[in-house]
C-alpha atoms as a PDB file:
ATOM      1  CA  MET A   1      12.550   3.072  -9.240  1.00  0.00           C
ATOM      2  CA  ASP A   2      13.853  -0.017  -7.515  1.00  0.00           C
ATOM      3  CA  ILE A   3      12.092  -1.338  -4.425  1.00  0.00           C
ATOM      4  CA  ILE A   4      14.780  -2.563  -2.050  1.00  0.00           C
ATOM      5  CA  VAL A   5      14.800  -4.467   1.225  1.00  0.00           C
ATOM      6  CA  PRO A   6      15.523  -1.862   3.907  1.00  0.00           C
ATOM      7  CA  VAL A   7      18.156  -2.245   6.603  1.00  0.00           C
ATOM      8  CA  LEU A   8      16.162  -2.413   9.842  1.00  0.00           C
ATOM      9  CA  TYR A   9      18.977  -3.629  12.093  1.00  0.00           C
ATOM     10  CA  GLU A  10      22.354  -5.362  11.860  1.00  0.00           C
ATOM     11  CA  ASP A  11      22.589  -9.048  10.967  1.00  0.00           C
ATOM     12  CA  MET A  12      18.947  -9.390   9.946  1.00  0.00           C
ATOM     13  CA  GLU A  13      17.883 -12.311   7.752  1.00  0.00           C
ATOM     14  CA  PRO A  14      14.603 -11.194   6.202  1.00  0.00           C
ATOM     15  CA  SER A  15      11.969 -12.905   4.116  1.00  0.00           C
ATOM     16  CA  ILE A  16       9.008 -11.462   2.263  1.00  0.00           C
ATOM     17  CA  ILE A  17       5.859 -12.907   3.799  1.00  0.00           C
ATOM     18  CA  ARG A  18       3.419 -11.411   1.312  1.00  0.00           C
ATOM     19  CA  TRP A  19       3.036  -8.635  -1.195  1.00  0.00           C
ATOM     20  CA  ASN A  20       0.071  -6.338  -0.518  1.00  0.00           C
ATOM     21  CA  VAL A  21       0.028  -5.053  -4.099  1.00  0.00           C
ATOM     22  CA  LYS A  22       0.162  -6.779  -7.460  1.00  0.00           C
ATOM     23  CA  LYS A  23       1.760  -5.990 -10.807  1.00  0.00           C
ATOM     24  CA  GLY A  24      -0.050  -3.098 -12.487  1.00  0.00           C
ATOM     25  CA  ASP A  25      -1.402  -1.592  -9.256  1.00  0.00           C
ATOM     26  CA  GLN A  26      -1.205   2.159  -8.779  1.00  0.00           C
ATOM     27  CA  ILE A  27       0.867   2.952  -5.691  1.00  0.00           C
ATOM     28  CA  SER A  28       0.984   6.114  -3.593  1.00  0.00           C
ATOM     29  CA  VAL A  29       3.656   7.225  -1.157  1.00  0.00           C
ATOM     30  CA  GLY A  30       3.069   5.462   2.159  1.00  0.00           C
ATOM     31  CA  ASP A  31       1.163   2.481   0.731  1.00  0.00           C
ATOM     32  CA  THR A  32       2.256  -0.835   2.239  1.00  0.00           C
ATOM     33  CA  LEU A  33       4.069  -2.765  -0.489  1.00  0.00           C
ATOM     34  CA  PHE A  34       4.949  -5.970   1.347  1.00  0.00           C
ATOM     35  CA  SER A  35       5.443  -7.496   4.789  1.00  0.00           C
ATOM     36  CA  LEU A  36       8.960  -8.448   5.769  1.00  0.00           C
ATOM     37  CA  GLU A  37       9.648 -11.030   8.462  1.00  0.00           C
ATOM     38  CA  THR A  38      12.877 -11.218  10.455  1.00  0.00           C
ATOM     39  CA  ASP A  39      13.895 -13.221  13.504  1.00  0.00           C
ATOM     40  CA  LYS A  40      12.692 -10.302  15.668  1.00  0.00           C
ATOM     41  CA  ALA A  41       9.405  -9.119  14.154  1.00  0.00           C
ATOM     42  CA  VAL A  42       7.242  -8.523  11.089  1.00  0.00           C
ATOM     43  CA  PHE A  43       7.605  -5.131   9.411  1.00  0.00           C
ATOM     44  CA  ASP A  44       5.517  -3.450   6.717  1.00  0.00           C
ATOM     45  CA  VAL A  45       7.565  -1.830   3.946  1.00  0.00           C
ATOM     46  CA  GLU A  46       5.976   1.306   2.500  1.00  0.00           C
ATOM     47  CA  ALA A  47       6.324   2.983  -0.891  1.00  0.00           C
ATOM     48  CA  GLU A  48       8.702   5.936  -0.966  1.00  0.00           C
ATOM     49  CA  LYS A  49       7.424   7.149  -4.333  1.00  0.00           C
ATOM     50  CA  SER A  50       4.126   7.005  -6.256  1.00  0.00           C
ATOM     51  CA  GLY A  51       3.825   5.038  -9.478  1.00  0.00           C
ATOM     52  CA  ILE A  52       2.690   1.780 -11.055  1.00  0.00           C
ATOM     53  CA  LEU A  53       4.097  -1.533  -9.791  1.00  0.00           C
ATOM     54  CA  LYS A  54       5.883  -2.720 -12.905  1.00  0.00           C
ATOM     55  CA  LYS A  55       7.510  -5.906 -11.634  1.00  0.00           C
ATOM     56  CA  ILE A  56       7.754  -8.176  -8.588  1.00  0.00           C
ATOM     57  CA  ILE A  57      11.161  -9.872  -8.552  1.00  0.00           C
ATOM     58  CA  CYS A  58      10.988 -11.797  -5.251  1.00  0.00           C
ATOM     59  CA  VAL A  59       7.682 -13.551  -4.591  1.00  0.00           C
ATOM     60  CA  ASP A  60       5.849 -14.317  -1.338  1.00  0.00           C
ATOM     61  CA  ASN A  61       7.729 -16.501   1.159  1.00  0.00           C
ATOM     62  CA  SER A  62      11.125 -15.660  -0.394  1.00  0.00           C
ATOM     63  CA  PHE A  63      14.257 -15.220   1.663  1.00  0.00           C
ATOM     64  CA  VAL A  64      15.902 -11.975   0.580  1.00  0.00           C
ATOM     65  CA  ALA A  65      19.104 -10.072   1.262  1.00  0.00           C
ATOM     66  CA  VAL A  66      19.330  -6.629   2.814  1.00  0.00           C
ATOM     67  CA  LEU A  67      19.327  -3.968   0.053  1.00  0.00           C
ATOM     68  CA  GLU A  68      18.234  -6.560  -2.546  1.00  0.00           C
ATOM     69  CA  VAL A  69      15.977  -5.257  -5.310  1.00  0.00           C
ATOM     70  CA  VAL A  70      12.642  -7.054  -4.892  1.00  0.00           C
ATOM     71  CA  GLY A  71      10.417  -5.027  -7.223  1.00  0.00           C
ATOM     72  CA  ILE A  72      10.201  -2.067  -9.579  1.00  0.00           C
ATOM     73  CA  ILE A  73       7.873   0.945  -9.548  1.00  0.00           C
ATOM     74  CA  ASP A  74       7.423   2.919 -12.764  1.00  0.00           C
ATOM     75  CA  TRP A  75       6.982   6.437 -11.374  1.00  0.00           C
ATOM     76  CA  LYS A  76       7.170   8.071 -14.810  1.00  0.00           C
ATOM     77  CA  LEU A  77       4.073   6.219 -16.043  1.00  0.00           C
ATOM     78  CA  ILE A  78       1.889   7.513 -13.207  1.00  0.00           C
ATOM     79  CA  SER A  79       3.123  11.057 -13.808  1.00  0.00           C
ATOM     80  CA  TYR A  80       2.230  10.764 -17.507  1.00  0.00           C
ATOM     81  CA  THR A  81      -1.173   9.227 -16.714  1.00  0.00           C
ATOM     82  CA  ASN A  82      -1.998  12.044 -14.293  1.00  0.00           C
ATOM     83  CA  ARG A  83      -1.070  14.699 -16.883  1.00  0.00           C
ATOM     84  CA  VAL A  84      -3.313  13.073 -19.521  1.00  0.00           C
ATOM     85  CA  PHE A  85      -6.174  12.752 -17.011  1.00  0.00           C
ATOM     86  CA  ASN A  86      -5.841  16.426 -16.090  1.00  0.00           C
ATOM     87  CA  LEU A  87      -5.916  17.463 -19.770  1.00  0.00           C
ATOM     88  CA  ILE A  88      -9.057  15.413 -20.419  1.00  0.00           C
ATOM     89  CA  ASN A  89     -10.842  16.977 -17.455  1.00  0.00           C
ATOM     90  CA  LEU A  90     -10.087  20.643 -18.302  1.00  0.00           C
END
């Protein structure tokens, strides 16, 4: 699943201040992925799906475009891992 820069308001020029997770981290819905700075404020961008952070495309202090893909979450891997864990603990 692609992580995209959300549209918070018209004509925004965002930049990623910092990622709060790193490649390989397990992510749950609602976890803060990164902080996004605009000319108006700083916003935290949260995960919309659980999974493993597979890739960070735009690093800290990068200017980004609205709707740009900045990272990738592998939601299938976490689903598989949870199924295996549940089988082991039967």
